[in-house]
C-alpha cells in the first residue's frame, strides 16, 4: 500500500524498488517509485540534495506513516525498534520519469572495506524489484533544506568525496554550468568502482581507488598537494572527531563563527564530504595550515567508522 501524507510539507511515502543495478563492486543503484513522487521537487538544482530512507526493521515490515502529522518523527521513534526500521541519509543521484511515474535514483554503498555493515548496506546488498521502504524527500513548493552545495560566485571549485559522497559529486558535476572550472577528487574502495561521470570540460575528475590503502590517505594527500599545503597529515585523535562533523558557511556543528578575512584561496569554493575522521583531518589542514576561511568550505561527515548513523 502506498502511503502519502499531504498534511506534511515533505513527501513521507512508502516507495517500491522498480529497478536495481549493480554499478560496480561498491555501488548499487536503485530506482524508487511511487505515485506520491509526482509531488517531488525543489526550487532550482538538486545538486547534493539529501533524503532519508527508512529501511524495514528486523520484523521485515515497512513502518507505516499513515495519518502522520508534524510529530511523525517522535511518533516513529516511539514504535518498538524491530518494527520501526532504520532511518539513514542518502543523496538523490537522479530523477527519472515524470508525474506519477517519477522515480528517485539512489546509489547505495556496500561496505566492503572492513566488514562493518549496517541496515542500509545490508538492504542494498539484497535489494530486488518489488522491495518496499519509506522515503522522506522534498515536496515541490515547500522548503525542505538539505542542499549544501552553494558555490556563490566562486571561480574555482574543489569537490572532495569518498564513496558515500560520490553520488552527490556525480549529481553536482552533471548540473554545473558548462563553464565551471575546478577539480573533483573521488576516493573509492577499488579500481572497478571508477564510474563514467558527465562533467564540464573545465572540471578535472581525479579518481583515487584505495585498492587496499588506508581510508582517506590518498584523498588527503591529493587535496593538500593540489592546494599547495605541506604534505604531513595532521594527527586527529579519536576523541577529537565528531561523528556528525558539519561545518558549512551557514552551519557549524562546533559553533564556530565565520570571519571574512582575505585568504590566499579567495576565489575557491570547496565541498568536502566523507568519513568524519578524514573530513576532520582535511579541515585541520585547510583551515589551520592554509588559512582558508570556513565561509569558503563545506566540510561534511557523511559517516563515521565504527559508528551507526542513527537518525
Ligand atoms: C548528506 C548525506 C548524504 C549521503 N549520501 C549517501 C549516498 O548517496 N549513498 C551512500 O551509500 N551513503 C550516503 N551517505 C552515507 C550513509 O548515510 C552512511 O554510510 C550510513 O552510515 C549508512 O548506513 P548503514 O545502515 O549502512 O550503516 P550504519 O548502521 O550507519 O553503520 C554500521 C557500521 O557500518 C559502518 N559504515 C557506515 N558507512 C560505511 C561505509 N561507507 N563504508 C564502510 N563502513 C561503513 C559504520 O562505521 C558502522 O560501523 C550519506 C550521508 C549523508 C550525511
mmCIF file of C-alpha atoms and ligand atoms in Angstrom:
data_model
loop_
_atom_site.group_PDB
_atom_site.id
_atom_site.type_symbol
_atom_site.label_atom_id
_atom_site.label_comp_id
_atom_site.label_asym_id
_atom_site.label_seq_id
_atom_site.Cartn_x
_atom_site.Cartn_y
_atom_site.Cartn_z
ATOM 1 C CA UNK A 1 0.000 0.000 0.000
ATOM 2 C CA UNK A 2 1.291 3.467 -0.852
ATOM 3 C CA UNK A 3 1.003 5.896 1.983
ATOM 4 C CA UNK A 4 1.298 9.590 1.387
ATOM 5 C CA UNK A 5 0.529 12.319 3.852
ATOM 6 C CA UNK A 6 -0.352 15.597 2.209
ATOM 7 C CA UNK A 7 -0.665 17.381 5.516
ATOM 8 C CA UNK A 8 3.133 17.417 5.727
ATOM 9 C CA UNK A 9 5.438 19.868 3.957
ATOM 10 C CA UNK A 10 7.550 16.999 2.661
ATOM 11 C CA UNK A 11 6.967 13.667 0.955
ATOM 12 C CA UNK A 12 6.799 10.888 3.530
ATOM 13 C CA UNK A 13 5.789 7.905 1.481
ATOM 14 C CA UNK A 14 6.217 4.202 1.008
ATOM 15 C CA UNK A 15 8.037 3.545 -2.259
ATOM 16 C CA UNK A 16 8.787 0.440 -4.300
ATOM 17 C CA UNK A 17 12.058 -0.608 -5.847
ATOM 18 C CA UNK A 18 11.412 -0.673 -9.593
ATOM 19 C CA UNK A 19 14.977 -1.310 -10.778
ATOM 20 C CA UNK A 20 18.247 -2.500 -9.261
ATOM 21 C CA UNK A 21 21.592 -2.194 -10.995
ATOM 22 C CA UNK A 22 24.964 -3.232 -9.593
ATOM 23 C CA UNK A 23 27.200 -0.457 -10.940
ATOM 24 C CA UNK A 24 30.439 -1.817 -9.512
ATOM 25 C CA UNK A 25 31.692 -3.857 -6.531
ATOM 26 C CA UNK A 26 30.745 -0.992 -4.178
ATOM 27 C CA UNK A 27 27.778 0.816 -5.764
ATOM 28 C CA UNK A 28 24.210 -0.472 -6.052
ATOM 29 C CA UNK A 29 21.804 1.797 -7.940
ATOM 30 C CA UNK A 30 18.104 1.571 -7.143
ATOM 31 C CA UNK A 31 15.155 3.346 -8.718
ATOM 32 C CA UNK A 32 12.377 4.041 -6.244
ATOM 33 C CA UNK A 33 8.859 4.660 -7.495
ATOM 34 C CA UNK A 34 5.537 5.746 -6.041
ATOM 35 C CA UNK A 35 2.649 7.898 -7.274
ATOM 36 C CA UNK A 36 3.467 10.127 -4.276
ATOM 37 C CA UNK A 37 6.706 11.142 -6.016
ATOM 38 C CA UNK A 38 4.650 13.148 -8.537
ATOM 39 C CA UNK A 39 4.954 15.931 -5.946
ATOM 40 C CA UNK A 40 8.745 15.634 -5.649
ATOM 41 C CA UNK A 41 10.716 18.736 -6.491
ATOM 42 C CA UNK A 42 12.923 21.593 -5.337
ATOM 43 C CA UNK A 43 13.267 25.177 -6.372
ATOM 44 C CA UNK A 44 16.348 25.060 -8.633
ATOM 45 C CA UNK A 45 19.073 22.431 -8.973
ATOM 46 C CA UNK A 46 19.093 19.328 -6.802
ATOM 47 C CA UNK A 47 22.901 19.224 -6.553
ATOM 48 C CA UNK A 48 23.653 17.239 -3.332
ATOM 49 C CA UNK A 49 20.021 17.057 -2.201
ATOM 50 C CA UNK A 50 19.789 14.659 0.720
ATOM 51 C CA UNK A 51 16.817 12.491 1.557
ATOM 52 C CA UNK A 52 16.063 9.960 4.245
ATOM 53 C CA UNK A 53 15.340 6.311 3.608
ATOM 54 C CA UNK A 54 13.652 4.140 6.210
ATOM 55 C CA UNK A 55 14.636 0.513 5.757
ATOM 56 C CA UNK A 56 12.426 -2.273 7.179
ATOM 57 C CA UNK A 57 13.376 -3.442 10.664
ATOM 58 C CA UNK A 58 14.008 -6.967 11.921
ATOM 59 C CA UNK A 59 10.291 -7.782 11.506
ATOM 60 C CA UNK A 60 10.734 -7.255 7.759
ATOM 61 C CA UNK A 61 7.743 -4.917 7.722
ATOM 62 C CA UNK A 62 7.851 -1.362 6.432
ATOM 63 C CA UNK A 63 6.783 1.068 9.161
ATOM 64 C CA UNK A 64 3.500 2.804 8.433
ATOM 65 C CA UNK A 65 3.265 6.582 8.407
ATOM 66 C CA UNK A 66 -0.423 6.595 7.594
ATOM 67 C CA UNK A 67 -2.082 9.648 9.113
ATOM 68 C CA UNK A 68 1.302 11.086 10.127
ATOM 69 C CA UNK A 69 1.337 14.698 11.265
ATOM 70 C CA UNK A 70 4.142 17.075 12.198
ATOM 71 C CA UNK A 71 5.044 14.835 15.143
ATOM 72 C CA UNK A 72 5.774 11.964 12.711
ATOM 73 C CA UNK A 73 9.407 11.698 13.753
ATOM 74 C CA UNK A 74 8.841 11.400 17.508
ATOM 75 C CA UNK A 75 5.866 9.088 16.873
ATOM 76 C CA UNK A 76 8.119 6.915 14.712
ATOM 77 C CA UNK A 77 10.766 6.795 17.477
ATOM 78 C CA UNK A 78 8.058 5.514 19.860
ATOM 79 C CA UNK A 79 7.497 2.402 17.704
ATOM 80 C CA UNK A 80 9.393 -0.686 19.006
ATOM 81 C CA UNK A 81 12.817 -0.960 17.378
ATOM 82 C CA UNK A 82 12.139 -4.140 15.383
ATOM 83 C CA UNK A 83 9.015 -2.584 13.798
ATOM 84 C CA UNK A 84 10.343 0.945 13.403
ATOM 85 C CA UNK A 85 13.064 0.106 10.912
ATOM 86 C CA UNK A 86 16.202 2.176 10.372
ATOM 87 C CA UNK A 87 16.444 5.687 9.004
ATOM 88 C CA UNK A 88 19.572 6.689 7.107
ATOM 89 C CA UNK A 89 20.617 9.595 4.904
ATOM 90 C CA UNK A 90 21.206 9.285 1.153
ATOM 91 C CA UNK A 91 21.527 11.539 -1.898
ATOM 92 C CA UNK A 92 19.223 11.937 -4.864
ATOM 93 C CA UNK A 93 21.570 10.795 -7.627
ATOM 94 C CA UNK A 94 18.981 11.475 -10.316
ATOM 95 C CA UNK A 95 15.278 11.764 -11.004
ATOM 96 C CA UNK A 96 13.742 9.913 -13.940
ATOM 97 C CA UNK A 97 10.219 9.721 -15.343
ATOM 98 C CA UNK A 98 7.526 12.224 -14.545
ATOM 99 C CA UNK A 99 4.163 12.612 -12.894
ATOM 100 C CA UNK A 100 3.057 9.503 -11.036
ATOM 101 C CA UNK A 101 5.885 7.616 -12.803
ATOM 102 C CA UNK A 102 8.578 9.804 -11.176
ATOM 103 C CA UNK A 103 11.405 7.675 -9.810
ATOM 104 C CA UNK A 104 14.239 8.667 -7.491
ATOM 105 C CA UNK A 105 17.599 7.170 -8.356
ATOM 106 C CA UNK A 106 19.794 6.449 -5.338
ATOM 107 C CA UNK A 107 23.300 4.946 -5.377
ATOM 108 C CA UNK A 108 23.942 2.982 -2.181
ATOM 109 C CA UNK A 109 27.372 1.938 -0.992
ATOM 110 C CA UNK A 110 28.069 -1.612 0.132
ATOM 111 C CA UNK A 111 30.569 -1.577 2.970
ATOM 112 C CA UNK A 112 33.245 -3.956 1.809
ATOM 113 C CA UNK A 113 36.329 -2.397 3.336
ATOM 114 C CA UNK A 114 36.395 -3.503 6.946
ATOM 115 C CA UNK A 115 33.497 -5.918 7.203
ATOM 116 C CA UNK A 116 31.364 -3.406 9.141
ATOM 117 C CA UNK A 117 27.854 -3.280 7.861
ATOM 118 C CA UNK A 118 24.577 -1.666 8.755
ATOM 119 C CA UNK A 119 20.898 -1.777 7.778
ATOM 120 C CA UNK A 120 21.415 0.466 4.732
ATOM 121 C CA UNK A 121 24.305 -1.509 3.306
ATOM 122 C CA UNK A 122 22.601 -4.829 4.132
ATOM 123 C CA UNK A 123 19.367 -3.741 2.455
ATOM 124 C CA UNK A 124 21.241 -2.572 -0.654
ATOM 125 C CA UNK A 125 23.108 -5.873 -0.963
ATOM 126 C CA UNK A 126 19.819 -7.778 -1.127
ATOM 127 C CA UNK A 127 17.634 -5.187 -2.939
ATOM 128 C CA UNK A 128 15.218 -6.610 -5.517
ATOM 129 C CA UNK A 129 12.449 -5.039 -7.618
ATOM 130 C CA UNK A 130 9.271 -5.056 -5.566
ATOM 131 C CA UNK A 131 11.041 -4.368 -2.253
ATOM 132 C CA UNK A 132 9.466 -1.580 -0.261
ATOM 133 C CA UNK A 133 10.794 1.131 2.027
ATOM 134 C CA UNK A 134 9.918 4.658 3.071
ATOM 135 C CA UNK A 135 11.348 7.872 1.672
ATOM 136 C CA UNK A 136 11.395 11.347 3.226
ATOM 137 C CA UNK A 137 12.005 13.843 0.428
ATOM 138 C CA UNK A 138 11.272 17.415 -0.679
ATOM 139 C CA UNK A 139 7.780 18.283 -1.810
ATOM 140 C CA UNK A 140 7.593 20.797 -4.668
ATOM 141 C CA UNK A 141 6.821 24.299 -3.441
ATOM 142 C CA UNK A 142 7.784 23.566 0.183
ATOM 143 C CA UNK A 143 11.029 24.237 1.996
ATOM 144 C CA UNK A 144 12.927 21.039 2.810
ATOM 145 C CA UNK A 145 16.588 22.058 3.021
ATOM 146 C CA UNK A 146 19.359 19.534 2.504
ATOM 147 C CA UNK A 147 21.292 21.134 -0.350
ATOM 148 C CA UNK A 148 24.730 22.177 0.908
ATOM 149 C CA UNK A 149 26.442 22.878 -2.419
ATOM 150 C CA UNK A 150 26.263 26.684 -2.591
ATOM 151 C CA UNK A 151 29.320 27.935 -4.519
ATOM 152 C CA UNK A 152 28.116 31.537 -4.901
ATOM 153 C CA UNK A 153 30.371 33.422 -7.289
ATOM 154 C CA UNK A 154 33.449 31.200 -6.761
ATOM 155 C CA UNK A 155 35.743 30.976 -9.796
ATOM 156 C CA UNK A 156 37.303 27.666 -8.802
ATOM 157 C CA UNK A 157 35.645 24.576 -7.364
ATOM 158 C CA UNK A 158 37.152 21.825 -5.292
ATOM 159 C CA UNK A 159 34.955 18.759 -4.756
ATOM 160 C CA UNK A 160 36.278 16.070 -2.411
ATOM 161 C CA UNK A 161 34.470 12.826 -1.689
ATOM 162 C CA UNK A 162 34.795 9.270 -0.577
ATOM 163 C CA UNK A 163 32.439 6.637 -1.979
ATOM 164 C CA UNK A 164 29.456 7.737 0.135
ATOM 165 C CA UNK A 165 29.648 11.225 -1.388
ATOM 166 C CA UNK A 166 30.422 10.115 -4.960
ATOM 167 C CA UNK A 167 26.662 10.134 -5.759
ATOM 168 C CA UNK A 168 26.460 13.747 -4.600
ATOM 169 C CA UNK A 169 29.531 14.845 -6.562
ATOM 170 C CA UNK A 170 28.292 12.986 -9.654
ATOM 171 C CA UNK A 171 24.975 14.850 -9.439
ATOM 172 C CA UNK A 172 26.718 18.197 -8.821
ATOM 173 C CA UNK A 173 29.056 17.699 -11.798
ATOM 174 C CA UNK A 174 26.114 16.928 -14.097
ATOM 175 C CA UNK A 175 24.282 20.053 -13.022
ATOM 176 C CA UNK A 176 27.145 22.572 -13.072
ATOM 177 C CA UNK A 177 27.155 25.255 -15.763
ATOM 178 C CA UNK A 178 29.248 24.345 -18.838
ATOM 179 C CA UNK A 179 31.893 26.956 -17.950
ATOM 180 C CA UNK A 180 32.579 25.656 -14.405
ATOM 181 C CA UNK A 181 36.247 25.152 -13.535
ATOM 182 C CA UNK A 182 37.933 23.130 -10.852
ATOM 183 C CA UNK A 183 38.827 19.652 -9.655
ATOM 184 C CA UNK A 184 36.967 16.741 -8.121
ATOM 185 C CA UNK A 185 38.916 14.179 -6.064
ATOM 186 C CA UNK A 186 36.979 10.954 -5.581
ATOM 187 C CA UNK A 187 38.299 8.142 -3.380
ATOM 188 C CA UNK A 188 36.650 4.750 -3.897
ATOM 189 C CA UNK A 189 37.410 1.315 -2.458
ATOM 190 C CA UNK A 190 38.672 -0.387 -5.648
ATOM 191 C CA UNK A 191 39.640 0.444 -9.238
ATOM 192 C CA UNK A 192 36.460 -1.225 -10.540
ATOM 193 C CA UNK A 193 34.439 1.470 -8.723
ATOM 194 C CA UNK A 194 35.634 4.167 -11.117
ATOM 195 C CA UNK A 195 32.448 5.292 -12.885
ATOM 196 C CA UNK A 196 31.767 7.255 -16.058
ATOM 197 C CA UNK A 197 30.643 10.712 -14.985
ATOM 198 C CA UNK A 198 29.432 13.673 -17.025
ATOM 199 C CA UNK A 199 31.315 16.838 -16.112
ATOM 200 C CA UNK A 200 32.000 20.216 -17.692
ATOM 201 C CA UNK A 201 35.301 20.237 -19.660
ATOM 202 C CA UNK A 202 36.848 22.620 -17.143
ATOM 203 C CA UNK A 203 36.259 20.206 -14.263
ATOM 204 C CA UNK A 204 39.079 17.714 -13.825
ATOM 205 C CA UNK A 205 37.903 14.460 -12.246
ATOM 206 C CA UNK A 206 40.594 12.541 -10.347
ATOM 207 C CA UNK A 207 39.695 9.044 -9.142
ATOM 208 C CA UNK A 208 41.673 7.636 -6.242
ATOM 209 C CA UNK A 209 40.989 3.907 -5.802
ATOM 210 C CA UNK A 210 42.230 2.724 -2.401
ATOM 211 C CA UNK A 211 42.907 -0.817 -3.556
ATOM 212 C CA UNK A 212 43.943 -1.686 0.000
ATOM 213 C CA UNK A 213 45.449 1.667 1.063
ATOM 214 C CA UNK A 214 44.138 3.159 4.325
ATOM 215 C CA UNK A 215 40.878 5.078 4.140
ATOM 216 C CA UNK A 216 41.415 8.755 3.289
ATOM 217 C CA UNK A 217 45.182 8.559 2.875
ATOM 218 C CA UNK A 218 45.253 9.267 -0.860
ATOM 219 C CA UNK A 219 42.381 11.706 -0.673
ATOM 220 C CA UNK A 220 44.102 13.778 1.983
ATOM 221 C CA UNK A 221 47.447 13.775 0.161
ATOM 222 C CA UNK A 222 45.899 14.691 -3.198
ATOM 223 C CA UNK A 223 43.859 17.572 -1.809
ATOM 224 C CA UNK A 224 46.649 19.189 0.191
ATOM 225 C CA UNK A 225 49.096 18.828 -2.733
ATOM 226 C CA UNK A 226 46.525 20.444 -5.003
ATOM 227 C CA UNK A 227 46.249 23.393 -2.635
ATOM 228 C CA UNK A 228 49.977 23.677 -2.010
ATOM 229 C CA UNK A 229 49.920 22.803 1.690
ATOM 230 C CA UNK A 230 52.666 20.851 3.477
ATOM 231 C CA UNK A 231 52.002 17.154 2.939
ATOM 232 C CA UNK A 232 52.021 15.842 6.543
ATOM 233 C CA UNK A 233 48.682 14.517 7.586
ATOM 234 C CA UNK A 234 47.732 16.020 10.964
ATOM 235 C CA UNK A 235 47.090 13.521 13.724
ATOM 236 C CA UNK A 236 43.471 13.573 14.772
ATOM 237 C CA UNK A 237 42.721 11.621 17.947
ATOM 238 C CA UNK A 238 39.513 9.581 18.004
ATOM 239 C CA UNK A 239 38.036 11.663 20.806
ATOM 240 C CA UNK A 240 38.518 14.823 18.734
ATOM 241 C CA UNK A 241 36.295 13.531 15.939
ATOM 242 C CA UNK A 242 32.640 14.499 15.947
ATOM 243 C CA UNK A 243 30.918 11.658 14.046
ATOM 244 C CA UNK A 244 28.463 14.246 12.736
ATOM 245 C CA UNK A 245 31.007 16.944 11.862
ATOM 246 C CA UNK A 246 29.157 19.528 9.758
ATOM 247 C CA UNK A 247 30.893 22.829 9.121
ATOM 248 C CA UNK A 248 29.392 24.789 6.263
ATOM 249 C CA UNK A 249 29.214 28.502 5.567
ATOM 250 C CA UNK A 250 25.770 28.545 7.224
ATOM 251 C CA UNK A 251 26.047 25.931 9.978
ATOM 252 C CA UNK A 252 28.738 24.874 12.412
ATOM 253 C CA UNK A 253 28.430 21.684 14.458
ATOM 254 C CA UNK A 254 31.183 23.063 16.725
ATOM 255 C CA UNK A 255 29.672 26.547 16.989
ATOM 256 C CA UNK A 256 32.440 28.434 15.174
ATOM 257 C CA UNK A 257 31.871 31.812 13.568
ATOM 258 C CA UNK A 258 32.965 32.937 10.132
ATOM 259 C CA UNK A 259 35.429 35.765 9.638
ATOM 260 C CA UNK A 260 35.575 37.404 6.257
ATOM 261 C CA UNK A 261 39.359 37.562 6.089
ATOM 262 C CA UNK A 262 41.035 37.587 2.678
ATOM 263 C CA UNK A 263 42.655 34.236 2.163
ATOM 264 C CA UNK A 264 45.202 33.032 -0.389
ATOM 265 C CA UNK A 265 42.430 30.943 -1.968
ATOM 266 C CA UNK A 266 39.781 33.654 -2.047
ATOM 267 C CA UNK A 267 38.327 32.572 -5.414
ATOM 268 C CA UNK A 268 37.827 28.983 -4.238
ATOM 269 C CA UNK A 269 34.733 27.150 -3.049
ATOM 270 C CA UNK A 270 35.390 23.706 -1.602
ATOM 271 C CA UNK A 271 32.814 20.996 -0.868
ATOM 272 C CA UNK A 272 34.251 18.107 1.161
ATOM 273 C CA UNK A 273 32.284 15.072 2.333
ATOM 274 C CA UNK A 274 33.108 11.597 3.547
ATOM 275 C CA UNK A 275 34.178 9.695 6.644
ATOM 276 C CA UNK A 276 34.170 12.093 9.613
ATOM 277 C CA UNK A 277 37.787 11.417 10.681
ATOM 278 C CA UNK A 278 39.069 12.043 7.162
ATOM 279 C CA UNK A 279 36.957 15.180 6.840
ATOM 280 C CA UNK A 280 38.206 16.456 10.223
ATOM 281 C CA UNK A 281 41.832 15.900 9.169
ATOM 282 C CA UNK A 282 41.298 17.816 5.942
ATOM 283 C CA UNK A 283 39.548 20.577 7.797
ATOM 284 C CA UNK A 284 42.527 20.989 10.108
ATOM 285 C CA UNK A 285 44.923 21.158 7.228
ATOM 286 C CA UNK A 286 42.904 23.569 5.105
ATOM 287 C CA UNK A 287 41.804 25.893 7.880
ATOM 288 C CA UNK A 288 44.969 25.823 10.020
ATOM 289 C CA UNK A 289 47.800 25.429 7.500
ATOM 290 C CA UNK A 290 46.273 27.249 4.563
ATOM 291 C CA UNK A 291 44.134 29.772 6.392
ATOM 292 C CA UNK A 292 41.138 29.043 4.177
ATOM 293 C CA UNK A 293 38.090 30.693 5.687
ATOM 294 C CA UNK A 294 35.330 28.342 6.647
ATOM 295 C CA UNK A 295 32.951 30.589 4.708
ATOM 296 C CA UNK A 296 34.503 29.088 1.566
ATOM 297 C CA UNK A 297 34.297 25.430 2.539
ATOM 298 C CA UNK A 298 31.597 22.928 3.397
ATOM 299 C CA UNK A 299 33.101 20.076 5.478
ATOM 300 C CA UNK A 300 30.584 17.270 5.987
ATOM 301 C CA UNK A 301 30.884 13.994 7.855
ATOM 302 C CA UNK A 302 28.728 11.520 5.912
ATOM 303 C CA UNK A 303 29.580 8.527 8.110
ATOM 304 C CA UNK A 304 31.904 7.595 10.932
ATOM 305 C CA UNK A 305 33.988 4.480 11.098
ATOM 306 C CA UNK A 306 32.657 2.233 13.869
ATOM 307 C CA UNK A 307 29.510 4.313 14.484
ATOM 308 C CA UNK A 308 25.989 3.509 13.271
ATOM 309 C CA UNK A 309 24.443 6.731 11.950
ATOM 310 C CA UNK A 310 21.173 6.623 13.874
ATOM 311 C CA UNK A 311 18.729 9.343 12.954
HETATM 312 C C1 LIG B 1 24.020 14.136 3.496
HETATM 313 C C2 LIG B 1 24.423 12.669 3.347
HETATM 314 C C3 LIG B 1 24.284 12.051 2.111
HETATM 315 C C4 LIG B 1 24.653 10.705 1.973
HETATM 316 N N1 LIG B 1 24.512 10.097 0.739
HETATM 317 C C5 LIG B 1 24.826 8.786 0.595
HETATM 318 C C6 LIG B 1 24.604 8.104 -0.653
HETATM 319 O O1 LIG B 1 24.077 8.675 -1.621
HETATM 320 N N2 LIG B 1 24.965 6.788 -0.733
HETATM 321 C C7 LIG B 1 25.506 6.111 0.343
HETATM 322 O O2 LIG B 1 25.777 4.915 0.226
HETATM 323 N N3 LIG B 1 25.707 6.735 1.518
HETATM 324 C C8 LIG B 1 25.374 8.040 1.675
HETATM 325 N N4 LIG B 1 25.563 8.655 2.884
HETATM 326 C C9 LIG B 1 26.244 7.894 3.953
HETATM 327 C C10 LIG B 1 25.325 6.943 4.689
HETATM 328 O O3 LIG B 1 24.246 7.661 5.297
HETATM 329 C C11 LIG B 1 26.153 6.249 5.800
HETATM 330 O O4 LIG B 1 27.202 5.495 5.215
HETATM 331 C C12 LIG B 1 25.329 5.366 6.695
HETATM 332 O O5 LIG B 1 26.132 5.055 7.815
HETATM 333 C C13 LIG B 1 24.898 4.072 6.037
HETATM 334 O O6 LIG B 1 24.066 3.383 6.925
HETATM 335 P P1 LIG B 1 24.222 1.836 7.244
HETATM 336 O O7 LIG B 1 22.921 1.431 7.834
HETATM 337 O O8 LIG B 1 24.690 1.104 6.019
HETATM 338 O O9 LIG B 1 25.388 1.779 8.298
HETATM 339 P P2 LIG B 1 25.315 2.253 9.873
HETATM 340 O O10 LIG B 1 24.294 1.455 10.612
HETATM 341 O O11 LIG B 1 25.183 3.735 9.926
HETATM 342 O O12 LIG B 1 26.746 1.829 10.358
HETATM 343 C C14 LIG B 1 27.065 0.468 10.672
HETATM 344 C C15 LIG B 1 28.549 0.240 10.538
HETATM 345 O O13 LIG B 1 28.895 0.417 9.167
HETATM 346 C C16 LIG B 1 29.976 1.326 9.068
HETATM 347 N N5 LIG B 1 29.831 2.098 7.819
HETATM 348 C C17 LIG B 1 28.890 3.032 7.532
HETATM 349 N N6 LIG B 1 29.085 3.516 6.287
HETATM 350 C C18 LIG B 1 30.184 2.864 5.791
HETATM 351 C C19 LIG B 1 30.894 2.907 4.574
HETATM 352 N N7 LIG B 1 30.518 3.687 3.573
HETATM 353 N N8 LIG B 1 31.963 2.088 4.404
HETATM 354 C C20 LIG B 1 32.372 1.249 5.396
HETATM 355 N N9 LIG B 1 31.730 1.165 6.596
HETATM 356 C C21 LIG B 1 30.659 1.953 6.774
HETATM 357 C C22 LIG B 1 29.875 2.216 10.281
HETATM 358 O O14 LIG B 1 31.116 2.755 10.585
HETATM 359 C C23 LIG B 1 29.387 1.259 11.335
HETATM 360 O O15 LIG B 1 30.479 0.548 11.872
HETATM 361 C C24 LIG B 1 25.180 9.978 3.073
HETATM 362 C C25 LIG B 1 25.280 10.611 4.329
HETATM 363 C C26 LIG B 1 24.909 11.946 4.462
HETATM 364 C C27 LIG B 1 25.024 12.605 5.815
#
